[in-house]
Coordinates of C-alpha atoms in Angstrom, one line a residue:
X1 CA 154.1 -88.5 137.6
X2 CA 154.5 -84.8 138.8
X3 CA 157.2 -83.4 136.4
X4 CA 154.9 -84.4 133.6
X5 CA 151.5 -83.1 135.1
X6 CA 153.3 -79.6 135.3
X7 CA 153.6 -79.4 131.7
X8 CA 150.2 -80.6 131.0
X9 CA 147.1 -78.4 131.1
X10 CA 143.5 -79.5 131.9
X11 CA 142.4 -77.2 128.8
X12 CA 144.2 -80.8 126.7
X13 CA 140.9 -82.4 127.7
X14 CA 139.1 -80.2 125.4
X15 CA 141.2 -80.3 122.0
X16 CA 139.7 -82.4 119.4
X17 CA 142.0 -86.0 118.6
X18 CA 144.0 -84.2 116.2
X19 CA 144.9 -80.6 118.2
X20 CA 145.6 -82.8 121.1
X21 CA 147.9 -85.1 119.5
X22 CA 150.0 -82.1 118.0
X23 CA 149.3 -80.4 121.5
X24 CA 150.9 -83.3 122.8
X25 CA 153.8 -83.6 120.4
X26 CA 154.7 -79.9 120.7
X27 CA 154.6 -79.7 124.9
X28 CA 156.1 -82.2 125.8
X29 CA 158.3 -82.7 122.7
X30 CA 157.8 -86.5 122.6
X31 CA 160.1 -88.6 120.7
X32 CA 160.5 -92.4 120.1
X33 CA 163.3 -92.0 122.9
X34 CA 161.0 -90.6 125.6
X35 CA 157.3 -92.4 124.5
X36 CA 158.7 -95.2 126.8
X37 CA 158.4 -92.7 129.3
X38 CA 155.1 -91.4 128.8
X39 CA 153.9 -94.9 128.4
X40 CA 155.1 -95.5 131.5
X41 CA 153.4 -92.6 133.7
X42 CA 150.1 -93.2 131.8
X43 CA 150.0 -97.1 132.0
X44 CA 148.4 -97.4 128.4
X45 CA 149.9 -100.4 126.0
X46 CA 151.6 -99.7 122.9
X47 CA 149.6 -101.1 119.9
X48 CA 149.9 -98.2 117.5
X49 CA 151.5 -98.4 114.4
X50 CA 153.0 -94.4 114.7
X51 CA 154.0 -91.9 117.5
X52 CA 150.8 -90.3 116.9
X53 CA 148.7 -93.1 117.7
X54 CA 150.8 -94.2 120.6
X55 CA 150.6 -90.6 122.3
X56 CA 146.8 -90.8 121.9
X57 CA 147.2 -94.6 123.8
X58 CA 148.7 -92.6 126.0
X59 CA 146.1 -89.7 126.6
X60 CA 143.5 -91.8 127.3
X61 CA 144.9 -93.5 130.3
X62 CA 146.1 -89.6 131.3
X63 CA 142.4 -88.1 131.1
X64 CA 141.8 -91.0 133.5
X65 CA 143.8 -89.6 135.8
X66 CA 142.8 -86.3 135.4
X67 CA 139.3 -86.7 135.6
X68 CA 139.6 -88.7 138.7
X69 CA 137.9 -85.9 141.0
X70 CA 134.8 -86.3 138.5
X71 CA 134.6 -90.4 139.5
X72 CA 133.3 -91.3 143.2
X73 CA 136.6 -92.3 145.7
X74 CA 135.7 -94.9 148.0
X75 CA 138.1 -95.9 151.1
X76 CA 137.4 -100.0 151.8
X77 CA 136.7 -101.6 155.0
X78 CA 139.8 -103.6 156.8
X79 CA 138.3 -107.1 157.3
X80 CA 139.9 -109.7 159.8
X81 CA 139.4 -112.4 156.8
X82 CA 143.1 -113.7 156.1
X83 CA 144.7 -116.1 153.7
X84 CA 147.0 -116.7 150.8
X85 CA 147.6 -116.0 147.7
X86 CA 144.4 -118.6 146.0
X87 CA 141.7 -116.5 148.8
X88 CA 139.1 -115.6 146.0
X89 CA 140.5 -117.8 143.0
X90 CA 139.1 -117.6 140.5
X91 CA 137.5 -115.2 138.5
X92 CA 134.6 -117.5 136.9
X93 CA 133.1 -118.9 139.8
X94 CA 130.8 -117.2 142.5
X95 CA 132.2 -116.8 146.2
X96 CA 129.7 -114.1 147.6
X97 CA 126.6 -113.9 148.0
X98 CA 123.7 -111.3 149.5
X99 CA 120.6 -113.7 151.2
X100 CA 116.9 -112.0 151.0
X101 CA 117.5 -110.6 154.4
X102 CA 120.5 -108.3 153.0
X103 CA 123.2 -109.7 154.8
X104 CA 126.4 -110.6 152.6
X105 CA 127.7 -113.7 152.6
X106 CA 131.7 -114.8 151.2
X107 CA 133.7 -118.0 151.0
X108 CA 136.8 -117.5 150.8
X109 CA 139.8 -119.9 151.2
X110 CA 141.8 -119.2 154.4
X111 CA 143.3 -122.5 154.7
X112 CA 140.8 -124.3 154.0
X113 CA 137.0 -122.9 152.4
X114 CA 135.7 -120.9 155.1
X115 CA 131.7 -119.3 155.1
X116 CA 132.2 -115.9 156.4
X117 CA 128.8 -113.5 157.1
X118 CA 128.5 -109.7 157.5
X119 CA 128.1 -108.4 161.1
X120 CA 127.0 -104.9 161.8
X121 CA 127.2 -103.9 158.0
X122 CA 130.2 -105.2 157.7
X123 CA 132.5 -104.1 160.5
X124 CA 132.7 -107.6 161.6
X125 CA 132.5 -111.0 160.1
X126 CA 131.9 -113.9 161.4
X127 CA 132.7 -117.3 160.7
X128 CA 129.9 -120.3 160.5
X129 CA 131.2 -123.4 158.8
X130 CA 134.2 -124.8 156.8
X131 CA 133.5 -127.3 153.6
X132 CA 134.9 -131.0 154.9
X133 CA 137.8 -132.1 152.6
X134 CA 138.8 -128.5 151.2
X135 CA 142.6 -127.0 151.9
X136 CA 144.8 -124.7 151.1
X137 CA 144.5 -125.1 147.1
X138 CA 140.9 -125.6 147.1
X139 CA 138.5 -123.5 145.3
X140 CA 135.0 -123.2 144.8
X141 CA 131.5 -122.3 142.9
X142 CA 127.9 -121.5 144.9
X143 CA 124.4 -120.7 143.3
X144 CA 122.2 -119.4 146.3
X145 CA 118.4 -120.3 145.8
X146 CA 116.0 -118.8 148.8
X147 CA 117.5 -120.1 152.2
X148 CA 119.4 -122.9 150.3
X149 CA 123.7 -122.5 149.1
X150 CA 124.1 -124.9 146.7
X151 CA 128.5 -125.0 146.6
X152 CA 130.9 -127.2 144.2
X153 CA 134.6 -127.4 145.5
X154 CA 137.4 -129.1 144.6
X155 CA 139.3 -131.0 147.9
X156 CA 142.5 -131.8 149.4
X157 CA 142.4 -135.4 147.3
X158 CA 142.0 -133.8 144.2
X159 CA 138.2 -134.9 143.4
X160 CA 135.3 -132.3 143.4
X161 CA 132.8 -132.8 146.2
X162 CA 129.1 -130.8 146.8
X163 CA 127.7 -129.6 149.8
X164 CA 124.3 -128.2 150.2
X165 CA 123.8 -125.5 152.8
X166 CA 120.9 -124.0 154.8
X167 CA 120.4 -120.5 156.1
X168 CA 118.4 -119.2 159.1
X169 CA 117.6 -115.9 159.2
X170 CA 116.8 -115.6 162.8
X171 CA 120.4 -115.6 163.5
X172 CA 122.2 -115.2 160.4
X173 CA 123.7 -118.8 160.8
X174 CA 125.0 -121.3 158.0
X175 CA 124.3 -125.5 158.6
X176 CA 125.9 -127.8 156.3
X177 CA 122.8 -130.3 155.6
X178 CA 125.2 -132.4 153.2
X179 CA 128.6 -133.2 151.7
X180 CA 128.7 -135.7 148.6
X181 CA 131.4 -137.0 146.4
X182 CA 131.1 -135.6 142.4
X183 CA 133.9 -136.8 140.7
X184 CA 136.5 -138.8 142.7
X185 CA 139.0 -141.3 140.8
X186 CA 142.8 -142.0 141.3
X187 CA 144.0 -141.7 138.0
X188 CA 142.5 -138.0 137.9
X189 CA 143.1 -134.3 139.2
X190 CA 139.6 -132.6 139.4
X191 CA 140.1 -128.9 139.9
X192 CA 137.8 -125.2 139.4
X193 CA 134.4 -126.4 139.8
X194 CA 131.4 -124.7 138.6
X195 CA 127.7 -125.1 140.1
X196 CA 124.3 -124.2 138.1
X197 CA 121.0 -125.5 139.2
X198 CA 117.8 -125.2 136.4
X199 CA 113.9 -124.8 137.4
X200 CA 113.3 -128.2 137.9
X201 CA 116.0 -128.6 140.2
X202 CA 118.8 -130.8 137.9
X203 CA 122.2 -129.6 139.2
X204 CA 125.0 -129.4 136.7
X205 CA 128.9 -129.6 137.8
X206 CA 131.2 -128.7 135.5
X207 CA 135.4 -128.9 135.9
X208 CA 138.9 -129.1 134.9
X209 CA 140.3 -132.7 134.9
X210 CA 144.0 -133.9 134.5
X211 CA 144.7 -137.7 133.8
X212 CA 147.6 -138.1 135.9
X213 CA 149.5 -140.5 133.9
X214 CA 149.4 -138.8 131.1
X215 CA 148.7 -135.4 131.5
X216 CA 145.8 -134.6 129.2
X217 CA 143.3 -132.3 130.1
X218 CA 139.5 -131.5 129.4
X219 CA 136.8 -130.1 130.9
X220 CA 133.8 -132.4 132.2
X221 CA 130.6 -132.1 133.4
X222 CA 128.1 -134.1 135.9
X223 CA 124.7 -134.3 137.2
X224 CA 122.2 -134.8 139.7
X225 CA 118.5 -135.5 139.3
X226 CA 117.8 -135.8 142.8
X227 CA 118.5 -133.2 144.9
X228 CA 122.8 -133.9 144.8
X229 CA 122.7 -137.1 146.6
X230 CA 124.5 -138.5 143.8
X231 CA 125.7 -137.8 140.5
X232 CA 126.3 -138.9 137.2
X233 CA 129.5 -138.1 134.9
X234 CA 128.8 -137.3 131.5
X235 CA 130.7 -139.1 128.6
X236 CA 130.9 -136.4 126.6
X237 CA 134.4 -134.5 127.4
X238 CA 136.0 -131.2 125.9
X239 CA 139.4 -131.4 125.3
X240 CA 141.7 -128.7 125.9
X241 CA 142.8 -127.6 122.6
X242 CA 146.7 -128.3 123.0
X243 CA 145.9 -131.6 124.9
X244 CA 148.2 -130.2 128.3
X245 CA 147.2 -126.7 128.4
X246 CA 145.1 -124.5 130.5
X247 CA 141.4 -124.7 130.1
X248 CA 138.4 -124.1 132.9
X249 CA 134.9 -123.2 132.3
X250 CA 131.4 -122.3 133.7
X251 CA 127.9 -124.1 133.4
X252 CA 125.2 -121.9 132.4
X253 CA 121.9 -123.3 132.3
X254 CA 120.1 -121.9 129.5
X255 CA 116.4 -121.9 127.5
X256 CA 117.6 -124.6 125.1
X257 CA 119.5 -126.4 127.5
X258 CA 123.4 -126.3 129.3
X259 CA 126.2 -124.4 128.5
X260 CA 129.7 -123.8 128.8
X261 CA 131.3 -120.3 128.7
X262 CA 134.9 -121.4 128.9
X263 CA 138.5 -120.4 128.4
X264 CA 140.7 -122.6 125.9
X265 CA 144.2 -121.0 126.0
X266 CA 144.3 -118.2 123.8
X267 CA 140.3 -118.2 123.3
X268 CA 137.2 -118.0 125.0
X269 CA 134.6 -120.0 124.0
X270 CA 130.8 -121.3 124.0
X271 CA 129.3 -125.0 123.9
X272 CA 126.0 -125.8 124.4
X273 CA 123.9 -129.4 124.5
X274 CA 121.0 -130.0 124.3
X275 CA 118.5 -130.6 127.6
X276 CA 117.8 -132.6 129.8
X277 CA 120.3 -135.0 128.0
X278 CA 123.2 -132.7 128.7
X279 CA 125.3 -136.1 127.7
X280 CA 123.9 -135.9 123.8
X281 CA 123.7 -134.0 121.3
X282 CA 126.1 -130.6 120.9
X283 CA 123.8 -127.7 119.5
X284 CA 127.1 -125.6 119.3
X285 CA 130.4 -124.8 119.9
X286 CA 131.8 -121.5 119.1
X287 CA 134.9 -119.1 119.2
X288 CA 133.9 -115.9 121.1
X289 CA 137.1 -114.3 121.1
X290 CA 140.5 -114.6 120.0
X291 CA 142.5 -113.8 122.6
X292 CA 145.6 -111.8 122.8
X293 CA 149.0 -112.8 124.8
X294 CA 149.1 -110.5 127.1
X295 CA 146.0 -111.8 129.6
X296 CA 147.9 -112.8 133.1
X297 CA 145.4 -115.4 133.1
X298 CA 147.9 -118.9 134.1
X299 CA 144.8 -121.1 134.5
X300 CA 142.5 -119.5 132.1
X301 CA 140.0 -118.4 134.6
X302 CA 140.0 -114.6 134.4
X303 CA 136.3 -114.2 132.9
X304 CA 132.6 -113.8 134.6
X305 CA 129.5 -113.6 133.5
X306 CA 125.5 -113.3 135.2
X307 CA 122.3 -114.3 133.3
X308 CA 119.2 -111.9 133.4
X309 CA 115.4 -112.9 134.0
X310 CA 115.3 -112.9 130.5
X311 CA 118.1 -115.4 129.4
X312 CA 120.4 -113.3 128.1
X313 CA 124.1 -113.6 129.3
X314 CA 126.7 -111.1 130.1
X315 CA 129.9 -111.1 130.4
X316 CA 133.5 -109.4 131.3
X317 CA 136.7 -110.7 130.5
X318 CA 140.1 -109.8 129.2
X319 CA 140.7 -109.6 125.9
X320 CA 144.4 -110.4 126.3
X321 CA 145.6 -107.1 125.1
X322 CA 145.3 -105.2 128.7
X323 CA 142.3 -104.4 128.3
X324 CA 138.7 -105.7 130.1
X325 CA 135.5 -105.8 127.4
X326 CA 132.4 -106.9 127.8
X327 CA 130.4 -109.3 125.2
X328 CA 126.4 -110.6 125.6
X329 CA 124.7 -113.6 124.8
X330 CA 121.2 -112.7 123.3
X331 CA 119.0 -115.7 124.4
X332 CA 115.7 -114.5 121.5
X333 CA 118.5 -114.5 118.6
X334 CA 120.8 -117.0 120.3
X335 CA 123.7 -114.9 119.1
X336 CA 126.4 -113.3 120.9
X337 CA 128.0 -109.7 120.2
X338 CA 131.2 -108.8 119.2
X339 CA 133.6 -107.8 122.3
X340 CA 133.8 -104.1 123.0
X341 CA 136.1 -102.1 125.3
X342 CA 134.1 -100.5 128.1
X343 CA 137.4 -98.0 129.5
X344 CA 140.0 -96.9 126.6
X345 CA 143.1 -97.7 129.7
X346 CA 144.8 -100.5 130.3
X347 CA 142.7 -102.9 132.5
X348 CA 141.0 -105.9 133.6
X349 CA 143.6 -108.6 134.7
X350 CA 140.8 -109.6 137.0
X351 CA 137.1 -108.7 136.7
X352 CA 133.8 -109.7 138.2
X353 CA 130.6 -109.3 136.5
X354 CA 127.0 -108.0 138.6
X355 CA 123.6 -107.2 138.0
X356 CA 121.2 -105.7 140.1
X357 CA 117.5 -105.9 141.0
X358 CA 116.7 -102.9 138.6
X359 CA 119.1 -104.6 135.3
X360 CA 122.2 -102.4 136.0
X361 CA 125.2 -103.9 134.9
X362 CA 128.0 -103.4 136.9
X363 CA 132.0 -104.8 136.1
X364 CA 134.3 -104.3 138.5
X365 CA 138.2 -104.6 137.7
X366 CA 141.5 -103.3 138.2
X367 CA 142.6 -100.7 136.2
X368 CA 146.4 -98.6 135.5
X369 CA 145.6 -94.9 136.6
X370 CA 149.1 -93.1 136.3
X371 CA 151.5 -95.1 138.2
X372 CA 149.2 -96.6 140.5
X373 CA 146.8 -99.6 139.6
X374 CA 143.6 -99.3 141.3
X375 CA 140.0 -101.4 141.7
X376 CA 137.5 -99.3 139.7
X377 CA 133.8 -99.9 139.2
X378 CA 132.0 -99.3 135.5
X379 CA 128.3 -99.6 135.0
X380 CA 125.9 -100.0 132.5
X381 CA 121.8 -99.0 132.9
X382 CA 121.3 -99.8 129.1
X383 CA 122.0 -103.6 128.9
X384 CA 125.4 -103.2 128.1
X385 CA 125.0 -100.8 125.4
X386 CA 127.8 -97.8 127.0
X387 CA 129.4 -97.7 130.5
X388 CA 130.7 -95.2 132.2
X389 CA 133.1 -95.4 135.8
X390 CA 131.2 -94.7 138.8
X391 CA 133.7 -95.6 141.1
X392 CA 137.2 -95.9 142.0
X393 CA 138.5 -98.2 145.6
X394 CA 141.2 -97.5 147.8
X395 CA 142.6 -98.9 150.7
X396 CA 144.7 -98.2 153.9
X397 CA 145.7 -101.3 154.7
X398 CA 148.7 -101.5 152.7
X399 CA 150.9 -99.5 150.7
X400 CA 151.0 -102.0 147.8
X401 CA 148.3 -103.8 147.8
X402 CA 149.6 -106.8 145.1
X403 CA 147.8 -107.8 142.5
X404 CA 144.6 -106.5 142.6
X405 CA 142.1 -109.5 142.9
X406 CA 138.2 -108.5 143.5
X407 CA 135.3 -110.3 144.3
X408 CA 131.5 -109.2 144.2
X409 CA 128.4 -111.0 144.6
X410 CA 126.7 -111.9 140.8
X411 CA 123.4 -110.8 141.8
X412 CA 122.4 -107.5 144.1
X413 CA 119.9 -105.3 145.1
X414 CA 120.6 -101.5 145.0
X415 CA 124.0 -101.5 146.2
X416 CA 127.3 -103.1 145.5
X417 CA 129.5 -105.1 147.5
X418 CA 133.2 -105.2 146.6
X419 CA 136.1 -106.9 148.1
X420 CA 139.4 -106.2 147.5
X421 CA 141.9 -109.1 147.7
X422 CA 146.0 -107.2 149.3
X423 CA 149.0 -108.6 149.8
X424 CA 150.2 -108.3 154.3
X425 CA 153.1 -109.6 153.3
X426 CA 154.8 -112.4 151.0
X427 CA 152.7 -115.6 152.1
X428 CA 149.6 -113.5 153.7
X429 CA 146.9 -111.7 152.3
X430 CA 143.6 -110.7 153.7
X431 CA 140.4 -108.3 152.5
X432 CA 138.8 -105.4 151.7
X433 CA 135.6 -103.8 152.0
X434 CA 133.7 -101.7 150.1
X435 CA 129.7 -101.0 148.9
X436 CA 129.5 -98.9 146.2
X437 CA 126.2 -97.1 145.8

């Protein structure tokens, strides 16, 4: 990175689009030969159509970089939380979580899914219980309600099981008050669970299943009316939309009834029935964006999303061209936006989407600064309308960290808990902590 940072001034960051790109052309004397190398130290993807608009690609990933003295630095927290690879998988569904006392709460896997809490603001954590039945390739979804964790998770026999959880406050402590089947049945692989839980206490499953014989898979849904002692599977299936490949999603209870925000191969969608008969009628299914290739994203997971007091949904994803946008479900108009790019640098292979007490948005991701990929924080205080970064993490623990997997609690009071997700070595990984004010 150095050789080219001596040839490039900070006055760049104050030439209009056009001086700059000549700037560019003339100082560093760029050709089609030697883009590939300037693409390389700035991390930004090729999708002009001309050397000009390439180099400008290319600038914007370098002003990151430049401006990073402007951006708040924040050095994480070793934690003594280990795993492998699957410790926060995946993006969609909800591992953390802050109870009305302000102590953090995270499930990661570690071998099995394991209920960690924050001791001493997080210099410690300690460990309370572990879900019955989970392993290794488990993974899970929680809604927290008052003192109650309501948590989906898929198990070591391949069905999707529910526990409901209780918290005391006295002494910070977890109890498992019950464990429950969801969806259990030979002939199927139930995988990627997702929890939601409306006023009048209905509690919606959603997940990935795989007929073993024959391979097809579709995303279902069950219910409870009565607390989660037992459940009902809905009839009413979506397929995945090449019959094999990859599709997961997330239940979202809304004001007309349940959706699902959910990932079909190259496209992110929305469905939504109608309620309390979440096995009827469909009100809609629609295409919210056309995704590109290039989204790292094996089991279509890598999207997030929180719902306001007022309805409305928001949500971070990648738009499969290296770059993380956010998009909003408006619940008055029942529409949803059109995706927009919140940082013009290649990002977002994994995001996770927060809002706090005030309405601040907050997306955090990973992002390409230079030569060095990085978590970074972005915020919004205008419902999504512009963002701006506010923060970018580092870490001592290792000198590559791997890929950069985060994990943040949905909802949050004033400030934001982050963890960071590095690679110890090649079967070991452990976390990070940060709070980002």
């Amino acid at each position: 990175m150095a050789p080219f940072f001596n040839e490039v001034d900070r006055s760049l960051l104050i030439h209009t689009d056009s001086a700059r790109t000549d700037w560019l052309l003339d100082t560093t004397r760029i050709s089609n030969d030697t883009l590939p190398t300037l693409q390389s130290i700035s991390g930004a993807k090729v999708a002009g159509s001309n050397l000009e608009d390439q180099v400008l690609e290319a600038y914007s990933s370098i002003k990151a970089a430049f401006t990073q003295d402007e951006i708040d630095a924040i050095t994480g927290t070793p934690t003594s939380i280990e795993g492998g690879e699957g410790m926060i998988s995946a993006r969609f569904q909800e591992h953390s979580w802050i109870t009305d006392d302000g102590i953090i709460h995270i499930l990661p896997n570690t071998g099995e899914l394991t209920l960690y809490t924050a001791v001493n603001g997080g210099e410690t954590w300690d460990s309370s219980v572990v879900l019955p039945g989970s392993d290794a390739s488990s993974t899970s979804d929680g809604v927290l309600i008052g003192d109650g964790l309501y948590v989906a998770f898929s198990t070591d026999f391949g069905s999707i099981a529910f526990s409901q959880l209780a918290y005391s406050d006295s002494d910070a402590s977890w109890e498992i008050e019950a464990t429950v089947d969801v969806a259990r049945d030979r002939t199927m692989i139930y995988e990627r669970p997702s929890v939601a839980r409306s006023d009048d206490g209905t509690l919606f499953v959603s997940y990935t299943a795989t007929n073993r014989l024959t391979g097809d898979v579709s995303l279902m849904v069950s219910y409870s009316m009565d607390g989660g002692e037992s459940w009902v599977q809905a009839p009413r299936t979506i397929p995945s939309s090449t019959g094999d490949g990859p599709i997961s999603g997330e239940v979202i209870v809304t004001d007309r009834g349940v959706g699902l925000l959910y990932k079909d191969g190259l496209t992110l969608k929305w469905a939504e029935f109608a309620y309390p008969d979440s096995t009827g009628s469909r009100i809609t299914n629609q295409v919210l964006i056309e995704l590109g290739n290039d989204q790292r994203d094996p089991n279509a997971t890598h999207f997030s999303s929180v719902t306001d007091p007022e309805g409305n949904i928001h949500v971070a994803t990648n738009n499969g061209e290296g770059q993380v946008v956010y998009l909003r479900y408006d619940s008055t108009a029942n529409t949803w936006s059109e995706p927009e790019e919140i940082v013009n640098y290649r990002s977002g292979d994994y995001m996770q989407m927060s809002i706090a007490d005030d309405g601040t948005l907050y997306i955090t991701y990973n992002a390409r600064i230079g030569l060095n990929t990085v978590a970074e924080v972005s915020s919004s205080s205008d419902g999504g309308v512009t963002w701006s970064v506010v923060a970018r993490l580092s870490q001592d623990e290792v000198e590559q960290s791997g890929n950069v997997r985060v994990e943040t609690p949905g909802y949050i009071d004033d400030e934001l808990p982050v963890f960071q997700q590095v690679q110890l070595s090649r079967d070991d990984q452990s976390l990070v902590f940060y709070e980002v004010g």
